[in-house]
């Protein structure tokens, strides 16, 4: 799950992490009011969409830039009015762009230095790890490649947590002076607290800045949350903005289906995450391209399978569907019935390849054979993938070049 | 001989009165597994299916029923506590089937398990089976066949796929271990490889991995130097887009790390035969076994 910049800011403030003063506005009047409250000489107005590259983006109304520096509240109002309700296109949004419903109005930081600071959960050690660098404002992967000596790693004890001495050590390693030690250390421990108490897998602050006035601030923060822990953070779960997500994924999540949209034309419906990934891989191996990842799980009901099927069929890119089930807890007959029910409510316009194996396989095959649905059956995984790729090709040829 | 579990293993089911716990406890018992106890807090004193005594705590289950393995079907919010309860009771092998445990909970579990003699398999895993002797988990028993191939996997259904391919070609399995798809788990690929390497009944190994983390690379490096048995592998997620969590919490490529390509290269560099499709896992191993003979 991703959150907006203004939400990240609110989360940081909640945990006492120093950041620039600012608030989110939904109208241009609000933007002006916030700018007045802040009362800074220089402010930034930033379009709130999840995609990166906002500064260099262009609105479909011709207005250039999703990030603007302004001097007065009236100017903030004017800029906000050009962004709100408009569609911003950046290199990450795709040509359709994203509608901007909110703008962040914040005091502009007078930056003296930029550094990088992140807390993440390190899989190899099963413990939190602080990754920091004097090279802020650039991608950490690039720093790791070019000058790995400029990256500091500070392991944190999983039960004891970050110790005060570690925050002071990190502050010095990042080049902060004795006078800046306290605000830097205070910010680091607040960021660590945010990480732990919000069940994050990563909090990345880039840049973390020293201002010319001597403040140490988190300027831009990116959060990765542990989906498994969202049940105990309803306030974070409420930050989800479905308008920013793939419509297919939003629909799938309503039915508790594990779905990820891709760009290919062969839809797949599989039980189990590993097998679902492997099914995508084998489609690619035989020269096809998967339209999605979909794991219906072990306890899928007929209704869930039917809903999953509807999502696959509604995807206009899809030229063929591959169902690959290895019944363990999941039963082949339940899956088969779900497919048949879906076939009754939505018209199946693309070829359907089904491979069933495992629990209740005979009952499942029988149901499909007697249903009257046009099903291409497959004997094993390779056979299924080849048939799906072939069927998708034929379907495309049938339609002719578009 | 087999790895970790056999016909003498005495199993306790934590969460035995819940729907998943009850269903799979029965399946395991039908397979022949010795289920000697169940634990559900507040239900102590009951008998499950008139055969298995239910206790309130693992402490009692261990003391009264002498279980040396425990399998957990407790819902995610309480599962970490259940793992620690089994460890505290001194149970040698703890298998956590539960999916969706917060990773911070697992981080704390792992830290508290340091220095303890218990081993943890999972969470978010299908469990462990020694065909014909003992099934502790949710895998369909009938696809397995006693034999000499060890199977280690991060994925449930992909393991079934590999096992079924082996069984249909006449190759049985010594033991199959599903280590689970979470970013922080108990037993790693490497831990399992070491056990199979020392097991005289295991003649060959299939290693099934997926994107995310570096557990497969670590196993590969050790195999290169220490394992003389034929090994075949498959890595799922060649086509997975970076930055997306592919169903399993641990299956994610982040910051260019944990890619399928990187893992496949590491496995090949260690002399392991890597199947180019999931349909050829068994065939790849069989070919390698024949080369070696």
PDB file of N, CA, C and O in Angstrom, chain A residues 192-235:
ATOM      1  N   UNK A 192      12.632   6.079  13.958  1.00  0.00           N
ATOM      2  CA  UNK A 192      12.655   4.668  14.342  1.00  0.00           C
ATOM      3  C   UNK A 192      11.332   4.274  15.013  1.00  0.00           C
ATOM      4  O   UNK A 192      10.779   3.218  14.737  1.00  0.00           O
ATOM      5  N   UNK A 193      10.830   5.175  15.874  1.00  0.00           N
ATOM      6  CA  UNK A 193       9.557   4.915  16.549  1.00  0.00           C
ATOM      7  C   UNK A 193       8.416   4.801  15.532  1.00  0.00           C
ATOM      8  O   UNK A 193       7.553   3.949  15.631  1.00  0.00           O
ATOM      9  N   UNK A 194       8.440   5.671  14.534  1.00  0.00           N
ATOM     10  CA  UNK A 194       7.426   5.621  13.470  1.00  0.00           C
ATOM     11  C   UNK A 194       7.466   4.266  12.777  1.00  0.00           C
ATOM     12  O   UNK A 194       6.437   3.636  12.531  1.00  0.00           O
ATOM     13  N   UNK A 195       8.680   3.826  12.471  1.00  0.00           N
ATOM     14  CA  UNK A 195       8.908   2.549  11.791  1.00  0.00           C
ATOM     15  C   UNK A 195       8.331   1.383  12.598  1.00  0.00           C
ATOM     16  O   UNK A 195       7.550   0.577  12.082  1.00  0.00           O
ATOM     17  N   UNK A 196       8.685   1.314  13.882  1.00  0.00           N
ATOM     18  CA  UNK A 196       8.246   0.199  14.731  1.00  0.00           C
ATOM     19  C   UNK A 196       6.745   0.269  15.010  1.00  0.00           C
ATOM     20  O   UNK A 196       6.007  -0.694  14.787  1.00  0.00           O
ATOM     21  N   UNK A 197       6.291   1.433  15.473  1.00  0.00           N
ATOM     22  CA  UNK A 197       4.897   1.536  15.923  1.00  0.00           C
ATOM     23  C   UNK A 197       3.891   1.493  14.776  1.00  0.00           C
ATOM     24  O   UNK A 197       2.705   1.279  15.005  1.00  0.00           O
ATOM     25  N   UNK A 198       4.334   1.732  13.541  1.00  0.00           N
ATOM     26  CA  UNK A 198       3.406   1.664  12.409  1.00  0.00           C
ATOM     27  C   UNK A 198       3.560   0.349  11.646  1.00  0.00           C
ATOM     28  O   UNK A 198       2.961   0.187  10.589  1.00  0.00           O
ATOM     29  N   UNK A 199       4.369  -0.577  12.157  1.00  0.00           N
ATOM     30  CA  UNK A 199       4.593  -1.854  11.463  1.00  0.00           C
ATOM     31  C   UNK A 199       5.028  -1.635  10.015  1.00  0.00           C
ATOM     32  O   UNK A 199       4.415  -2.151   9.074  1.00  0.00           O
ATOM     33  N   UNK A 200       6.098  -0.874   9.846  1.00  0.00           N
ATOM     34  CA  UNK A 200       6.604  -0.619   8.492  1.00  0.00           C
ATOM     35  C   UNK A 200       7.615  -1.697   8.110  1.00  0.00           C
ATOM     36  O   UNK A 200       8.225  -2.319   8.979  1.00  0.00           O
ATOM     37  N   UNK A 201       7.775  -1.916   6.805  1.00  0.00           N
ATOM     38  CA  UNK A 201       8.921  -2.713   6.387  1.00  0.00           C
ATOM     39  C   UNK A 201      10.051  -1.769   5.985  1.00  0.00           C
ATOM     40  O   UNK A 201      11.205  -2.160   5.939  1.00  0.00           O
ATOM     41  N   UNK A 202       9.690  -0.493   5.701  1.00  0.00           N
ATOM     42  CA  UNK A 202      10.716   0.513   5.423  1.00  0.00           C
ATOM     43  C   UNK A 202      10.184   1.925   5.634  1.00  0.00           C
ATOM     44  O   UNK A 202       9.049   2.226   5.289  1.00  0.00           O
ATOM     45  N   UNK A 203      11.016   2.771   6.227  1.00  0.00           N
ATOM     46  CA  UNK A 203      10.783   4.222   6.234  1.00  0.00           C
ATOM     47  C   UNK A 203      12.027   4.824   5.609  1.00  0.00           C
ATOM     48  O   UNK A 203      13.130   4.613   6.101  1.00  0.00           O
ATOM     49  N   UNK A 204      11.843   5.545   4.505  1.00  0.00           N
ATOM     50  CA  UNK A 204      12.987   6.120   3.808  1.00  0.00           C
ATOM     51  C   UNK A 204      12.821   7.638   3.759  1.00  0.00           C
ATOM     52  O   UNK A 204      11.832   8.129   3.227  1.00  0.00           O
ATOM     53  N   UNK A 205      13.774   8.345   4.349  1.00  0.00           N
ATOM     54  CA  UNK A 205      13.732   9.802   4.323  1.00  0.00           C
ATOM     55  C   UNK A 205      14.838  10.277   3.390  1.00  0.00           C
ATOM     56  O   UNK A 205      16.016  10.117   3.691  1.00  0.00           O
ATOM     57  N   UNK A 206      14.433  10.853   2.282  1.00  0.00           N
ATOM     58  CA  UNK A 206      15.402  11.272   1.276  1.00  0.00           C
ATOM     59  C   UNK A 206      14.863  12.472   0.502  1.00  0.00           C
ATOM     60  O   UNK A 206      14.017  12.308  -0.348  1.00  0.00           O
ATOM     61  N   UNK A 207      15.318  13.661   0.822  1.00  0.00           N
ATOM     62  CA  UNK A 207      16.416  13.932   1.754  1.00  0.00           C
ATOM     63  C   UNK A 207      15.942  14.224   3.177  1.00  0.00           C
ATOM     64  O   UNK A 207      14.823  14.643   3.386  1.00  0.00           O
ATOM     65  N   UNK A 208      16.873  13.983   4.091  1.00  0.00           N
ATOM     66  CA  UNK A 208      16.766  14.489   5.451  1.00  0.00           C
ATOM     67  C   UNK A 208      17.698  15.693   5.429  1.00  0.00           C
ATOM     68  O   UNK A 208      18.839  15.577   4.975  1.00  0.00           O
ATOM     69  N   UNK A 209      17.210  16.866   5.840  1.00  0.00           N
ATOM     70  CA  UNK A 209      18.008  18.071   5.592  1.00  0.00           C
ATOM     71  C   UNK A 209      18.406  18.819   6.858  1.00  0.00           C
ATOM     72  O   UNK A 209      17.725  18.761   7.880  1.00  0.00           O
ATOM     73  N   UNK A 210      19.509  19.543   6.712  1.00  0.00           N
ATOM     74  CA  UNK A 210      19.919  20.545   7.689  1.00  0.00           C
ATOM     75  C   UNK A 210      19.596  21.882   7.032  1.00  0.00           C
ATOM     76  O   UNK A 210      20.017  22.135   5.898  1.00  0.00           O
ATOM     77  N   UNK A 211      18.821  22.720   7.724  1.00  0.00           N
ATOM     78  CA  UNK A 211      18.491  24.016   7.118  1.00  0.00           C
ATOM     79  C   UNK A 211      19.562  25.037   7.514  1.00  0.00           C
ATOM     80  O   UNK A 211      20.346  24.811   8.449  1.00  0.00           O
ATOM     81  N   UNK A 212      19.546  26.147   6.821  1.00  0.00           N
ATOM     82  CA  UNK A 212      20.519  27.210   7.124  1.00  0.00           C
ATOM     83  C   UNK A 212      20.280  27.787   8.519  1.00  0.00           C
ATOM     84  O   UNK A 212      21.149  28.388   9.113  1.00  0.00           O
ATOM     85  N   UNK A 213      19.061  27.544   9.038  1.00  0.00           N
ATOM     86  CA  UNK A 213      18.756  28.018  10.393  1.00  0.00           C
ATOM     87  C   UNK A 213      19.170  26.977  11.451  1.00  0.00           C
ATOM     88  O   UNK A 213      18.941  27.180  12.640  1.00  0.00           O
ATOM     89  N   UNK A 214      19.730  25.851  11.010  1.00  0.00           N
ATOM     90  CA  UNK A 214      20.220  24.837  11.956  1.00  0.00           C
ATOM     91  C   UNK A 214      19.192  23.788  12.362  1.00  0.00           C
ATOM     92  O   UNK A 214      19.436  22.993  13.264  1.00  0.00           O
ATOM     93  N   UNK A 215      18.034  23.783  11.707  1.00  0.00           N
ATOM     94  CA  UNK A 215      17.045  22.734  12.017  1.00  0.00           C
ATOM     95  C   UNK A 215      17.398  21.460  11.252  1.00  0.00           C
ATOM     96  O   UNK A 215      17.965  21.534  10.162  1.00  0.00           O
ATOM     97  N   UNK A 216      17.031  20.311  11.830  1.00  0.00           N
ATOM     98  CA  UNK A 216      17.202  19.038  11.120  1.00  0.00           C
ATOM     99  C   UNK A 216      15.801  18.497  10.837  1.00  0.00           C
ATOM    100  O   UNK A 216      15.028  18.249  11.763  1.00  0.00           O
ATOM    101  N   UNK A 217      15.464  18.348   9.550  1.00  0.00           N
ATOM    102  CA  UNK A 217      14.092  18.025   9.161  1.00  0.00           C
ATOM    103  C   UNK A 217      14.013  16.835   8.208  1.00  0.00           C
ATOM    104  O   UNK A 217      14.889  16.649   7.364  1.00  0.00           O
ATOM    105  N   UNK A 218      12.929  16.076   8.353  1.00  0.00           N
ATOM    106  CA  UNK A 218      12.625  15.042   7.361  1.00  0.00           C
ATOM    107  C   UNK A 218      11.857  15.738   6.245  1.00  0.00           C
ATOM    108  O   UNK A 218      10.738  16.186   6.450  1.00  0.00           O
ATOM    109  N   UNK A 219      12.465  15.844   5.074  1.00  0.00           N
ATOM    110  CA  UNK A 219      11.822  16.622   4.015  1.00  0.00           C
ATOM    111  C   UNK A 219      10.855  15.780   3.195  1.00  0.00           C
ATOM    112  O   UNK A 219       9.776  16.206   2.852  1.00  0.00           O
ATOM    113  N   UNK A 220      11.279  14.581   2.842  1.00  0.00           N
ATOM    114  CA  UNK A 220      10.400  13.710   2.056  1.00  0.00           C
ATOM    115  C   UNK A 220      10.520  12.296   2.597  1.00  0.00           C
ATOM    116  O   UNK A 220      11.625  11.771   2.715  1.00  0.00           O
ATOM    117  N   UNK A 221       9.387  11.692   2.950  1.00  0.00           N
ATOM    118  CA  UNK A 221       9.439  10.352   3.542  1.00  0.00           C
ATOM    119  C   UNK A 221       8.603   9.382   2.742  1.00  0.00           C
ATOM    120  O   UNK A 221       7.504   9.694   2.305  1.00  0.00           O
ATOM    121  N   UNK A 222       9.165   8.212   2.523  1.00  0.00           N
ATOM    122  CA  UNK A 222       8.446   7.152   1.821  1.00  0.00           C
ATOM    123  C   UNK A 222       8.256   5.985   2.798  1.00  0.00           C
ATOM    124  O   UNK A 222       9.201   5.580   3.470  1.00  0.00           O
ATOM    125  N   UNK A 223       7.041   5.480   2.847  1.00  0.00           N
ATOM    126  CA  UNK A 223       6.741   4.394   3.782  1.00  0.00           C
ATOM    127  C   UNK A 223       6.366   3.124   3.037  1.00  0.00           C
ATOM    128  O   UNK A 223       5.611   3.176   2.066  1.00  0.00           O
ATOM    129  N   UNK A 224       6.870   1.992   3.493  1.00  0.00           N
ATOM    130  CA  UNK A 224       6.333   0.692   3.065  1.00  0.00           C
ATOM    131  C   UNK A 224       5.739   0.034   4.302  1.00  0.00           C
ATOM    132  O   UNK A 224       6.428  -0.126   5.303  1.00  0.00           O
ATOM    133  N   UNK A 225       4.466  -0.315   4.223  1.00  0.00           N
ATOM    134  CA  UNK A 225       3.804  -0.925   5.367  1.00  0.00           C
ATOM    135  C   UNK A 225       3.703  -2.428   5.182  1.00  0.00           C
ATOM    136  O   UNK A 225       3.629  -2.922   4.061  1.00  0.00           O
ATOM    137  N   UNK A 226       3.661  -3.134   6.296  1.00  0.00           N
ATOM    138  CA  UNK A 226       3.443  -4.577   6.268  1.00  0.00           C
ATOM    139  C   UNK A 226       1.935  -4.825   6.174  1.00  0.00           C
ATOM    140  O   UNK A 226       1.205  -4.564   7.130  1.00  0.00           O
ATOM    141  N   UNK A 227       1.491  -5.307   5.038  1.00  0.00           N
ATOM    142  CA  UNK A 227       0.050  -5.539   4.836  1.00  0.00           C
ATOM    143  C   UNK A 227      -0.529  -6.461   5.905  1.00  0.00           C
ATOM    144  O   UNK A 227      -1.685  -6.321   6.290  1.00  0.00           O
ATOM    145  N   UNK A 228       0.300  -7.411   6.361  1.00  0.00           N
ATOM    146  CA  UNK A 228      -0.175  -8.362   7.371  1.00  0.00           C
ATOM    147  C   UNK A 228      -0.519  -7.690   8.694  1.00  0.00           C
ATOM    148  O   UNK A 228      -1.217  -8.272   9.522  1.00  0.00           O
ATOM    149  N   UNK A 229       0.021  -6.496   8.912  1.00  0.00           N
ATOM    150  CA  UNK A 229      -0.170  -5.830  10.207  1.00  0.00           C
ATOM    151  C   UNK A 229      -1.207  -4.714  10.132  1.00  0.00           C
ATOM    152  O   UNK A 229      -1.501  -4.078  11.134  1.00  0.00           O
ATOM    153  N   UNK A 230      -1.767  -4.488   8.950  1.00  0.00           N
ATOM    154  CA  UNK A 230      -2.714  -3.370   8.803  1.00  0.00           C
ATOM    155  C   UNK A 230      -3.941  -3.546   9.695  1.00  0.00           C
ATOM    156  O   UNK A 230      -4.578  -2.570  10.072  1.00  0.00           O
ATOM    157  N   UNK A 231      -4.257  -4.788  10.054  1.00  0.00           N
ATOM    158  CA  UNK A 231      -5.429  -5.015  10.888  1.00  0.00           C
ATOM    159  C   UNK A 231      -5.309  -4.299  12.232  1.00  0.00           C
ATOM    160  O   UNK A 231      -6.301  -3.952  12.840  1.00  0.00           O
ATOM    161  N   UNK A 232      -4.062  -4.071  12.683  1.00  0.00           N
ATOM    162  CA  UNK A 232      -3.920  -3.384  13.967  1.00  0.00           C
ATOM    163  C   UNK A 232      -3.590  -1.903  13.801  1.00  0.00           C
ATOM    164  O   UNK A 232      -3.241  -1.226  14.759  1.00  0.00           O
ATOM    165  N   UNK A 233      -3.691  -1.403  12.566  1.00  0.00           N
ATOM    166  CA  UNK A 233      -3.495   0.029  12.308  1.00  0.00           C
ATOM    167  C   UNK A 233      -4.607   0.561  11.412  1.00  0.00           C
ATOM    168  O   UNK A 233      -4.355   0.927  10.255  1.00  0.00           O
ATOM    169  N   UNK A 234      -5.826   0.607  11.925  1.00  0.00           N
ATOM    170  CA  UNK A 234      -6.928   1.066  11.067  1.00  0.00           C
ATOM    171  C   UNK A 234      -6.705   2.477  10.526  1.00  0.00           C
ATOM    172  O   UNK A 234      -7.131   2.788   9.412  1.00  0.00           O
ATOM    173  N   UNK A 235      -5.973   3.314  11.292  1.00  0.00           N
ATOM    174  CA  UNK A 235      -5.743   4.693  10.834  1.00  0.00           C
ATOM    175  C   UNK A 235      -4.843   4.705   9.597  1.00  0.00           C
ATOM    176  O   UNK A 235      -4.975   5.575   8.729  1.00  0.00           O
TER     177      UNK A 235
END
